[in-house]
CSV table of C-alpha atoms and ligand atoms in Angstrom, one decimal:
chain,number,residue,atom,x,y,z
R,1,UNK,CA,74.3,63.5,82.4
R,2,UNK,CA,71.1,62.8,84.3
R,3,UNK,CA,70.3,59.6,86.2
R,4,UNK,CA,68.2,58.6,89.3
R,5,UNK,CA,71.1,57.6,91.6
R,6,UNK,CA,74.8,58.5,91.4
R,7,UNK,CA,77.1,56.0,93.2
R,8,UNK,CA,80.6,57.1,94.1
R,9,UNK,CA,83.1,54.2,94.2
R,10,UNK,CA,83.1,50.8,92.4
R,11,UNK,CA,84.4,48.7,95.3
R,12,UNK,CA,82.1,45.9,96.5
R,13,UNK,CA,79.6,48.3,98.1
R,14,UNK,CA,79.2,50.5,94.9
R,15,UNK,CA,79.1,47.6,92.5
R,16,UNK,CA,76.6,45.6,94.6
R,17,UNK,CA,74.4,48.6,95.0
R,18,UNK,CA,74.5,49.3,91.3
R,19,UNK,CA,73.4,45.7,90.5
R,20,UNK,CA,70.6,45.7,93.1
R,21,UNK,CA,69.2,49.1,91.8
R,22,UNK,CA,69.3,47.9,88.2
R,23,UNK,CA,67.5,44.7,89.2
R,24,UNK,CA,64.7,47.0,90.4
R,25,UNK,CA,64.8,49.0,87.2
R,26,UNK,CA,66.4,52.1,88.8
R,27,UNK,CA,68.9,54.1,86.7
R,28,UNK,CA,72.3,54.7,88.1
R,29,UNK,CA,75.8,55.7,87.2
R,30,UNK,CA,78.9,54.6,89.2
R,31,UNK,CA,81.9,56.8,89.3
R,32,UNK,CA,85.3,55.2,90.1
R,33,UNK,CA,88.6,56.9,90.4
R,34,UNK,CA,90.7,53.9,89.6
R,35,UNK,CA,91.1,51.8,86.4
R,36,UNK,CA,89.3,48.4,86.3
R,37,UNK,CA,92.5,46.3,86.7
R,38,UNK,CA,93.4,48.1,89.9
R,39,UNK,CA,89.9,47.6,91.4
R,40,UNK,CA,89.9,43.9,90.4
R,41,UNK,CA,93.3,43.1,91.9
R,42,UNK,CA,93.0,44.5,95.4
R,43,UNK,CA,93.5,41.7,97.9
R,44,UNK,CA,91.3,42.1,100.9
R,45,UNK,CA,88.6,40.2,102.7
R,46,UNK,CA,88.0,36.5,102.6
R,47,UNK,CA,85.1,35.5,104.8
R,48,UNK,CA,81.5,36.1,103.7
R,49,UNK,CA,78.4,36.1,105.9
R,50,UNK,CA,75.2,34.5,104.7
R,51,UNK,CA,73.8,38.0,104.1
R,52,UNK,CA,76.5,38.8,101.5
R,53,UNK,CA,76.2,35.4,99.9
R,54,UNK,CA,72.4,35.9,99.8
R,55,UNK,CA,72.7,39.2,97.9
R,56,UNK,CA,74.9,37.5,95.2
R,57,UNK,CA,72.3,34.7,95.0
R,58,UNK,CA,69.4,37.2,94.7
R,59,UNK,CA,71.2,38.8,91.8
R,60,UNK,CA,71.9,35.4,90.2
R,61,UNK,CA,75.6,36.2,90.2
R,62,UNK,CA,76.6,33.4,92.6
R,63,UNK,CA,77.5,30.6,90.1
R,64,UNK,CA,81.2,30.8,90.8
R,65,UNK,CA,80.7,31.5,94.5
R,66,UNK,CA,78.6,28.3,94.8
R,67,UNK,CA,81.2,26.3,92.8
R,68,UNK,CA,84.4,27.7,94.3
R,69,UNK,CA,83.4,29.2,97.7
R,70,UNK,CA,84.3,27.0,100.7
R,71,UNK,CA,81.6,26.6,103.4
R,72,UNK,CA,83.2,26.7,106.8
R,73,UNK,CA,81.3,25.1,109.7
R,74,UNK,CA,83.6,26.4,112.4
R,75,UNK,CA,86.8,28.4,113.2
R,76,UNK,CA,89.4,28.2,116.0
R,77,UNK,CA,90.8,30.5,118.7
R,78,UNK,CA,94.3,29.4,119.7
R,79,UNK,CA,96.0,30.4,123.0
R,80,UNK,CA,99.4,28.7,123.5
R,81,UNK,CA,98.9,24.9,123.0
R,82,UNK,CA,95.1,25.2,123.4
R,83,UNK,CA,92.8,25.3,120.4
R,84,UNK,CA,89.2,26.4,121.1
R,85,UNK,CA,86.9,25.4,118.2
R,86,UNK,CA,83.8,27.5,117.6
R,87,UNK,CA,81.4,25.1,115.9
R,88,UNK,CA,79.2,27.5,114.0
R,89,UNK,CA,76.7,25.0,112.6
R,90,UNK,CA,76.3,23.2,115.9
R,91,UNK,CA,75.9,26.4,117.9
R,92,UNK,CA,73.8,28.6,115.6
R,93,UNK,CA,72.9,26.4,112.6
R,94,UNK,CA,74.8,28.6,110.1
R,95,UNK,CA,78.2,28.6,108.4
R,96,UNK,CA,80.4,31.3,106.7
R,97,UNK,CA,81.8,31.1,103.2
R,98,UNK,CA,85.4,31.6,102.3
R,99,UNK,CA,85.5,33.4,99.0
R,100,UNK,CA,87.8,36.3,98.3
R,101,UNK,CA,86.6,39.9,98.0
R,102,UNK,CA,88.7,39.9,94.8
R,103,UNK,CA,86.4,37.2,93.4
R,104,UNK,CA,83.2,39.0,94.4
R,105,UNK,CA,84.4,42.2,92.8
R,106,UNK,CA,85.3,40.3,89.6
R,107,UNK,CA,81.9,38.6,89.5
R,108,UNK,CA,80.2,42.0,89.9
R,109,UNK,CA,82.4,43.7,87.3
R,110,UNK,CA,82.0,40.9,84.8
R,111,UNK,CA,78.2,41.2,84.9
R,112,UNK,CA,78.0,45.0,84.9
R,113,UNK,CA,77.7,45.7,81.2
R,114,UNK,CA,75.1,43.0,80.5
R,115,UNK,CA,73.0,44.2,83.5
R,116,UNK,CA,73.2,47.8,82.4
R,117,UNK,CA,75.3,48.9,85.4
R,118,UNK,CA,77.2,51.9,84.0
R,119,UNK,CA,80.6,52.3,85.6
R,120,UNK,CA,82.8,55.2,84.6
R,121,UNK,CA,86.4,54.3,85.5
R,122,UNK,CA,89.2,56.9,85.8
R,123,UNK,CA,86.8,59.6,87.1
R,124,UNK,CA,89.0,62.3,88.6
R,125,UNK,CA,88.3,65.2,91.0
R,126,UNK,CA,84.9,63.8,92.1
R,127,UNK,CA,83.1,66.5,94.1
R,128,UNK,CA,79.5,66.5,95.6
R,129,UNK,CA,77.2,69.5,95.4
R,130,UNK,CA,73.8,70.4,96.7
R,131,UNK,CA,73.4,67.4,99.0
R,132,UNK,CA,71.1,69.4,101.2
R,133,UNK,CA,68.6,69.8,98.3
R,134,UNK,CA,66.5,67.4,96.3
R,135,UNK,CA,68.6,68.0,93.2
R,136,UNK,CA,72.2,67.1,94.1
R,137,UNK,CA,74.9,66.8,91.5
R,138,UNK,CA,78.4,65.4,91.2
R,139,UNK,CA,81.2,66.9,89.1
R,140,UNK,CA,84.3,65.0,87.9
R,141,UNK,CA,86.8,64.9,85.2
R,142,UNK,CA,87.2,62.3,82.5
R,143,UNK,CA,90.3,62.3,80.3
R,144,UNK,CA,90.7,66.0,81.2
R,145,UNK,CA,87.1,66.9,80.3
R,146,UNK,CA,84.8,68.5,83.0
R,147,UNK,CA,81.7,66.3,83.5
R,148,UNK,CA,78.6,66.6,85.6
R,149,UNK,CA,75.9,64.1,86.7
R,150,UNK,CA,72.5,65.2,88.1
R,151,UNK,CA,70.4,62.7,90.1
R,152,UNK,CA,67.9,62.5,93.0
R,153,UNK,CA,70.3,60.7,95.3
R,154,UNK,CA,74.1,60.4,95.7
R,155,UNK,CA,75.4,57.3,97.4
R,156,UNK,CA,78.9,57.5,98.9
R,157,UNK,CA,80.5,54.0,98.5
R,158,UNK,CA,84.0,55.5,98.1
R,159,UNK,CA,85.8,53.9,101.0
R,160,UNK,CA,87.5,55.5,104.0
R,161,UNK,CA,89.5,58.1,102.0
R,162,UNK,CA,86.8,59.1,99.5
R,163,UNK,CA,85.2,62.6,99.2
R,164,UNK,CA,81.5,61.7,100.1
R,165,UNK,CA,81.8,61.7,103.9
R,166,UNK,CA,83.7,64.9,103.8
R,167,UNK,CA,80.8,66.6,102.0
R,168,UNK,CA,78.7,66.4,105.2
R,169,UNK,CA,79.2,69.5,107.3
R,170,UNK,CA,81.1,68.9,110.5
R,171,UNK,CA,78.4,70.7,112.4
R,172,UNK,CA,76.0,67.9,111.4
R,173,UNK,CA,78.4,65.0,112.1
R,174,UNK,CA,80.0,63.0,114.9
R,175,UNK,CA,83.0,60.7,114.6
R,176,UNK,CA,84.1,57.9,116.9
R,177,UNK,CA,87.6,56.4,116.4
R,178,UNK,CA,90.1,54.1,117.9
R,179,UNK,CA,93.4,53.5,116.2
R,180,UNK,CA,95.2,50.4,117.3
R,181,UNK,CA,99.0,50.4,118.0
R,182,UNK,CA,99.7,47.7,115.4
R,183,UNK,CA,98.9,46.7,111.8
R,184,UNK,CA,98.4,43.3,110.1
R,185,UNK,CA,101.1,42.1,107.8
R,186,UNK,CA,99.4,39.8,105.3
R,187,UNK,CA,100.9,37.2,103.0
R,188,UNK,CA,99.2,35.4,100.1
R,189,UNK,CA,100.8,32.3,98.6
R,190,UNK,CA,99.9,29.4,96.4
R,191,UNK,CA,100.4,26.7,99.1
R,192,UNK,CA,97.8,24.5,100.8
R,193,UNK,CA,96.4,25.9,104.1
R,194,UNK,CA,97.9,24.5,107.3
R,195,UNK,CA,94.4,23.7,108.6
R,196,UNK,CA,91.0,23.2,107.0
R,197,UNK,CA,89.6,26.0,109.2
R,198,UNK,CA,90.7,29.5,110.2
R,199,UNK,CA,92.8,29.9,113.3
R,200,UNK,CA,93.1,33.1,115.2
R,201,UNK,CA,96.1,32.8,117.5
R,202,UNK,CA,97.2,34.8,120.6
R,203,UNK,CA,100.9,34.1,121.2
R,204,UNK,CA,103.4,35.9,123.5
R,205,UNK,CA,105.1,37.3,120.3
R,206,UNK,CA,101.8,38.6,119.1
R,207,UNK,CA,98.7,37.8,117.0
R,208,UNK,CA,98.6,35.4,114.0
R,209,UNK,CA,95.8,34.3,111.6
R,210,UNK,CA,95.8,31.3,109.3
R,211,UNK,CA,93.2,31.8,106.6
R,212,UNK,CA,92.8,30.7,103.0
R,213,UNK,CA,91.3,31.5,99.6
R,214,UNK,CA,91.0,27.9,98.4
R,215,UNK,CA,92.5,24.4,99.0
R,216,UNK,CA,95.7,25.6,97.2
R,217,UNK,CA,95.9,29.2,98.2
R,218,UNK,CA,96.6,30.4,101.7
R,219,UNK,CA,96.3,33.8,103.4
R,220,UNK,CA,98.2,34.4,106.6
R,221,UNK,CA,98.6,37.5,108.9
R,222,UNK,CA,100.8,38.5,111.8
R,223,UNK,CA,100.4,41.7,113.8
R,224,UNK,CA,103.4,44.1,113.7
R,225,UNK,CA,104.0,47.7,115.0
R,226,UNK,CA,102.9,50.2,112.4
R,227,UNK,CA,106.6,51.5,112.4
R,228,UNK,CA,107.6,48.3,110.6
R,229,UNK,CA,108.4,48.5,106.9
R,230,UNK,CA,107.4,45.7,104.5
R,231,UNK,CA,111.0,45.7,103.0
R,232,UNK,CA,112.2,44.4,106.3
R,233,UNK,CA,110.0,41.4,106.1
R,234,UNK,CA,111.4,39.0,103.5
R,235,UNK,CA,109.2,35.9,103.0
R,236,UNK,CA,111.2,33.7,105.2
R,237,UNK,CA,110.9,36.1,108.1
R,238,UNK,CA,107.1,36.1,107.7
R,239,UNK,CA,107.0,32.3,107.5
R,240,UNK,CA,109.2,31.9,110.6
R,241,UNK,CA,107.1,34.3,112.6
R,242,UNK,CA,103.9,32.5,111.5
R,243,UNK,CA,105.3,29.1,112.4
R,244,UNK,CA,106.3,30.4,115.9
R,245,UNK,CA,103.0,32.2,116.6
R,246,UNK,CA,100.6,29.5,115.2
R,247,UNK,CA,102.6,26.6,116.8
R,248,UNK,CA,102.4,22.9,116.0
R,249,UNK,CA,98.6,22.6,116.9
R,250,UNK,CA,97.8,24.7,113.7
R,251,UNK,CA,99.1,21.8,111.5
R,252,UNK,CA,101.9,21.6,109.0
R,253,UNK,CA,102.7,24.9,107.3
R,254,UNK,CA,103.8,24.8,103.7
R,255,UNK,CA,105.9,27.8,102.7
R,256,UNK,CA,106.0,29.5,99.3
R,257,UNK,CA,106.8,32.7,97.5
R,258,UNK,CA,104.5,35.7,98.4
R,259,UNK,CA,102.0,36.6,95.6
R,260,UNK,CA,101.2,39.6,97.7
R,261,UNK,CA,102.5,41.0,101.0
R,262,UNK,CA,101.5,44.3,102.7
R,263,UNK,CA,100.8,45.9,106.1
R,264,UNK,CA,97.3,47.3,106.8
R,265,UNK,CA,96.6,49.6,109.8
R,266,UNK,CA,93.9,48.6,112.3
R,267,UNK,CA,91.2,51.0,113.1
R,268,UNK,CA,87.7,51.2,114.6
R,269,UNK,CA,85.7,54.1,113.2
R,270,UNK,CA,82.1,55.2,112.9
R,271,UNK,CA,80.7,58.3,111.3
R,272,UNK,CA,77.2,59.5,112.2
R,273,UNK,CA,74.8,60.1,110.6
R,274,UNK,CA,75.0,57.8,107.6
R,275,UNK,CA,72.6,60.0,105.7
R,276,UNK,CA,72.6,63.8,105.2
R,277,UNK,CA,69.9,65.2,102.9
R,278,UNK,CA,70.2,63.4,99.6
R,279,UNK,CA,73.5,61.7,100.4
R,280,UNK,CA,73.6,58.2,101.9
R,281,UNK,CA,76.9,56.6,103.0
R,282,UNK,CA,77.6,52.8,102.6
R,283,UNK,CA,80.5,50.6,103.7
R,284,UNK,CA,84.0,51.9,104.5
R,285,UNK,CA,83.0,55.4,103.6
R,286,UNK,CA,81.0,55.5,106.9
R,287,UNK,CA,82.8,53.0,109.2
R,288,UNK,CA,85.9,50.8,109.6
R,289,UNK,CA,86.3,47.7,111.8
R,290,UNK,CA,89.6,46.0,112.6
R,291,UNK,CA,89.7,42.9,110.4
R,292,UNK,CA,89.7,40.5,113.4
R,293,UNK,CA,85.9,39.7,113.1
R,294,UNK,CA,85.9,39.6,109.3
R,295,UNK,CA,83.1,42.1,109.2
R,296,UNK,CA,84.2,45.0,106.9
R,297,UNK,CA,83.0,43.7,103.6
R,298,UNK,CA,79.9,42.1,105.2
R,299,UNK,CA,78.9,45.4,106.8
R,300,UNK,CA,79.3,47.1,103.4
R,301,UNK,CA,76.9,44.5,102.0
R,302,UNK,CA,74.3,45.0,104.8
R,303,UNK,CA,74.4,48.8,104.4
R,304,UNK,CA,73.8,48.3,100.6
R,305,UNK,CA,70.9,45.9,101.4
R,306,UNK,CA,69.2,48.6,103.5
R,307,UNK,CA,70.1,51.4,101.0
R,308,UNK,CA,68.7,49.4,98.0
R,309,UNK,CA,65.5,48.7,99.9
R,310,UNK,CA,65.1,52.4,100.8
R,311,UNK,CA,65.8,53.6,97.3
R,312,UNK,CA,63.4,51.0,95.8
R,313,UNK,CA,60.7,52.1,98.2
R,314,UNK,CA,61.3,55.7,97.1
R,315,UNK,CA,61.4,55.2,93.3
R,316,UNK,CA,58.8,52.4,93.0
R,317,UNK,CA,56.3,53.5,95.6
R,318,UNK,CA,57.1,57.1,96.4
R,319,UNK,CA,57.8,56.1,100.0
R,320,UNK,CA,60.3,58.2,101.8
R,321,UNK,CA,60.2,56.2,105.1
R,322,UNK,CA,63.1,53.9,104.1
R,323,UNK,CA,65.3,56.9,103.2
R,324,UNK,CA,64.4,58.6,106.5
R,325,UNK,CA,65.1,55.5,108.5
R,326,UNK,CA,68.3,54.4,106.6
R,327,UNK,CA,70.9,55.8,109.0
R,328,UNK,CA,69.3,54.4,112.2
R,329,UNK,CA,68.8,51.0,110.7
R,330,UNK,CA,72.3,50.6,109.2
R,331,UNK,CA,74.0,52.1,112.3
R,332,UNK,CA,72.3,49.7,114.7
R,333,UNK,CA,73.9,46.8,112.9
R,334,UNK,CA,77.2,48.7,112.4
R,335,UNK,CA,77.6,49.3,116.1
R,336,UNK,CA,77.1,45.7,117.0
R,337,UNK,CA,79.8,44.6,114.5
R,338,UNK,CA,82.1,47.4,115.8
R,339,UNK,CA,81.7,45.9,119.3
R,340,UNK,CA,82.4,42.4,118.2
R,341,UNK,CA,85.4,43.3,116.1
R,342,UNK,CA,86.8,45.4,118.9
R,343,UNK,CA,86.3,42.7,121.6
R,344,UNK,CA,87.9,40.0,119.4
R,345,UNK,CA,90.8,42.3,118.7
R,346,UNK,CA,91.2,43.0,122.4
R,347,UNK,CA,91.0,39.3,123.2
R,348,UNK,CA,93.5,38.0,120.6
R,349,UNK,CA,96.3,40.7,120.4
R,350,UNK,CA,99.1,41.7,122.9
R,351,UNK,CA,98.8,45.4,123.2
R,352,UNK,CA,102.1,47.2,124.0
R,353,UNK,CA,100.7,48.9,127.1
R,354,UNK,CA,99.2,45.7,128.5
R,355,UNK,CA,100.6,44.3,131.8
R,356,UNK,CA,100.0,41.1,133.7
R,357,UNK,CA,96.4,42.1,134.6
R,358,UNK,CA,95.3,42.6,131.0
R,359,UNK,CA,96.9,39.3,130.1
R,360,UNK,CA,95.1,37.5,133.0
R,361,UNK,CA,91.8,38.9,131.7
R,362,UNK,CA,92.5,37.4,128.3
R,363,UNK,CA,93.3,34.0,129.8
R,364,UNK,CA,90.2,34.2,132.0
R,365,UNK,CA,88.0,35.1,129.0
R,366,UNK,CA,89.5,32.3,126.8
R,367,UNK,CA,89.0,29.8,129.7
R,368,UNK,CA,85.4,31.0,130.0
R,369,UNK,CA,84.8,30.6,126.3
R,370,UNK,CA,86.5,27.1,126.2
R,371,UNK,CA,84.1,25.9,128.9
R,372,UNK,CA,80.8,27.7,128.1
R,373,UNK,CA,78.5,26.9,125.3
R,374,UNK,CA,76.7,30.2,126.0
R,375,UNK,CA,79.9,32.1,125.5
R,376,UNK,CA,80.7,30.2,122.3
R,377,UNK,CA,77.1,30.8,121.0
R,378,UNK,CA,77.5,34.5,121.5
R,379,UNK,CA,80.7,34.5,119.4
R,380,UNK,CA,79.2,32.2,116.8
R,381,UNK,CA,76.1,34.3,116.3
R,382,UNK,CA,78.2,37.4,115.7
R,383,UNK,CA,80.8,35.7,113.5
R,384,UNK,CA,78.1,34.3,111.1
R,385,UNK,CA,76.6,37.8,111.1
R,386,UNK,CA,73.6,39.2,112.9
R,387,UNK,CA,70.3,39.3,111.1
R,388,UNK,CA,69.5,42.3,108.8
K,401,RFL,P1,86.4,50.0,99.2
K,401,RFL,O1,86.6,48.5,98.9
K,401,RFL,O2,87.5,50.8,99.8
K,401,RFL,O3,85.9,50.7,97.8
K,401,RFL,C1,85.8,52.1,97.7
K,401,RFL,C2,86.0,52.4,96.2
K,401,RFL,O4,85.8,53.8,96.1
K,401,RFL,C3,86.8,54.3,95.2
K,401,RFL,N1,87.1,55.7,95.5
K,401,RFL,C4,86.8,56.7,94.7
K,401,RFL,N2,86.0,56.7,93.6
K,401,RFL,C5,85.9,57.9,93.0
K,401,RFL,N3,86.4,59.1,93.4
K,401,RFL,C6,87.1,59.1,94.6
K,401,RFL,N4,87.6,60.3,95.0
K,401,RFL,C7,87.3,57.9,95.3
K,401,RFL,N5,88.0,57.6,96.4
K,401,RFL,C8,87.9,56.2,96.5
K,401,RFL,C9,88.0,53.4,95.5
K,401,RFL,O5,89.0,53.4,94.4
K,401,RFL,C10,87.3,52.0,95.7
K,401,RFL,O6,87.2,51.4,94.4
K,401,RFL,O7,85.1,50.2,100.1
K,401,RFL,P2,83.7,49.4,100.2
K,401,RFL,O8,83.1,49.1,98.8
K,401,RFL,O9,82.9,50.0,101.2
K,401,RFL,O10,84.2,47.9,100.7
K,401,RFL,C11,84.7,47.7,102.0
K,401,RFL,C12,85.7,46.5,102.0
K,401,RFL,O11,86.6,46.7,101.0
K,401,RFL,C13,86.4,46.4,103.4
K,401,RFL,O12,85.5,46.7,104.4
K,401,RFL,C14,87.0,45.0,103.6
K,401,RFL,O13,88.0,44.8,102.6
K,401,RFL,C15,87.5,44.9,105.0
K,401,RFL,N6,88.2,43.6,105.2
K,401,RFL,C16,87.5,42.5,105.5
K,401,RFL,N7,86.1,42.5,105.5
K,401,RFL,C17,85.4,41.3,105.7
K,401,RFL,O14,84.2,41.4,105.6
K,401,RFL,N8,86.0,40.1,105.9
K,401,RFL,C18,87.4,40.0,105.9
K,401,RFL,O15,87.9,38.9,106.0
K,401,RFL,C19,88.2,41.2,105.7
K,401,RFL,N9,89.5,41.2,105.7
K,401,RFL,C20,89.6,43.5,105.2
K,401,RFL,C21,90.2,42.3,105.4
K,401,RFL,C22,90.4,44.6,104.8
K,401,RFL,C23,91.8,44.6,104.8
K,401,RFL,N10,92.5,45.7,104.4
K,401,RFL,C24,93.6,45.7,103.5
K,401,RFL,C25,92.0,47.0,104.8
K,401,RFL,C26,91.6,42.2,105.4
K,401,RFL,C27,92.4,43.3,105.1
K,401,RFL,C28,93.9,43.1,105.2
K,402,PHB,C1,91.3,36.8,105.2
K,402,PHB,O1,91.3,35.7,104.7
K,402,PHB,O2,91.8,37.8,104.5
K,402,PHB,C2,90.7,37.1,106.5
K,402,PHB,C3,90.0,36.2,107.1
K,402,PHB,C4,89.4,36.4,108.4
K,402,PHB,C5,89.6,37.7,109.0
K,402,PHB,C6,90.3,38.7,108.3
K,402,PHB,C7,90.9,38.4,107.0
K,402,PHB,O3,89.1,37.9,110.2
């Protein structure tokens, strides 16, 4: 097979990039290890920045997002009895949109055929070759048969565990990593949310987040040590823990059976560079943020925005500057989101090694935020997403 761009991974990054390239008349093939049902059902992010919403609008794939997405003008930080509201629209004149990653993925998958985005599902043993050259190729297996795609560029959108990043020689790379001593246990249920806005809570027993997917579907999280097993968390135990940590100021919590329940590790990670030769990395393939700032999916979208512009410049105008500048441009935004996600994680979680001093620092910072419009503005401008 021959194409202009090979995309590895059909998560939100790969699918979004495939659509953006096709909209510019660029040929691409997307290789995905999983089957479509698996990709469509993964429960993950829920909060979209305007950049992400804007890309769906640019593609004309935002009809359902506009009809079903919930604009949120603010969110809350809770510490004990105190709720600090961050009024996004008042502070920075923007809002975020609550619309599940599952829905974005489904919208992109549903439109793939009609837009000529070719996705090969069930692609096994994907391996990258010749990324140092102008003629890279990717080999894979499909139903047992050996396959090969030749293209001018390969884009790694294959998440944290995919093969793309590993194809870059260690001598050319640098990794930055922080693994947190807890994970988030998430529960999804068809019950109305306890509050019309998100609440991030710091409680002596640990962190809790009240989020939602719609007015009838709620998503909640508590942090737990990574040694915990999901089997030891029957639904009632999760609801009890949420009720304690969120407290009465969160509003009345309706309980219901879990549609999904899992524990996700928390990590900060950046891989540099995000381009090596003819390979560009986008999304979780190059970086991970702890979910506290709701930045993972949105960073994947901004990477893809830069990558699509660079590839369009190359194929439409023979301009190599965008490709040459891709890594620096993407990383500048990535590092700011890493900082924000790390600092919000630090502020809202009880770390096992923390003593009275660290807790006093959290209280002082929350006091400062509660009383300072400048501090709230800094949080708001990061939460709605920095400009691309
Ligand atoms: P993905 O979604 O991991 O997709 C990668 C795709 O590559 C495929 N793949 C391969 N394909 C071919 N060959 C191989 N060898 C392959 N290996 C892997 C995979 O099957 C998959 O289809 O990465 P992408 O596209 O970069 O998207 C990143 C986002 O999924 C991620 O950042 C967010 O989900 C993070 N995240 C959140 N982000 C937000 O912006 N807002 C949020 O509110 C938010 N909440 C969350 C989150 C992530 C969570 N978990 C479970 C990690 C909440 C949670 C609990
Ligand atoms: C979610 O609804 O899944 C969600 C919302 C906000 C976050 C993380 C996850 O910061």
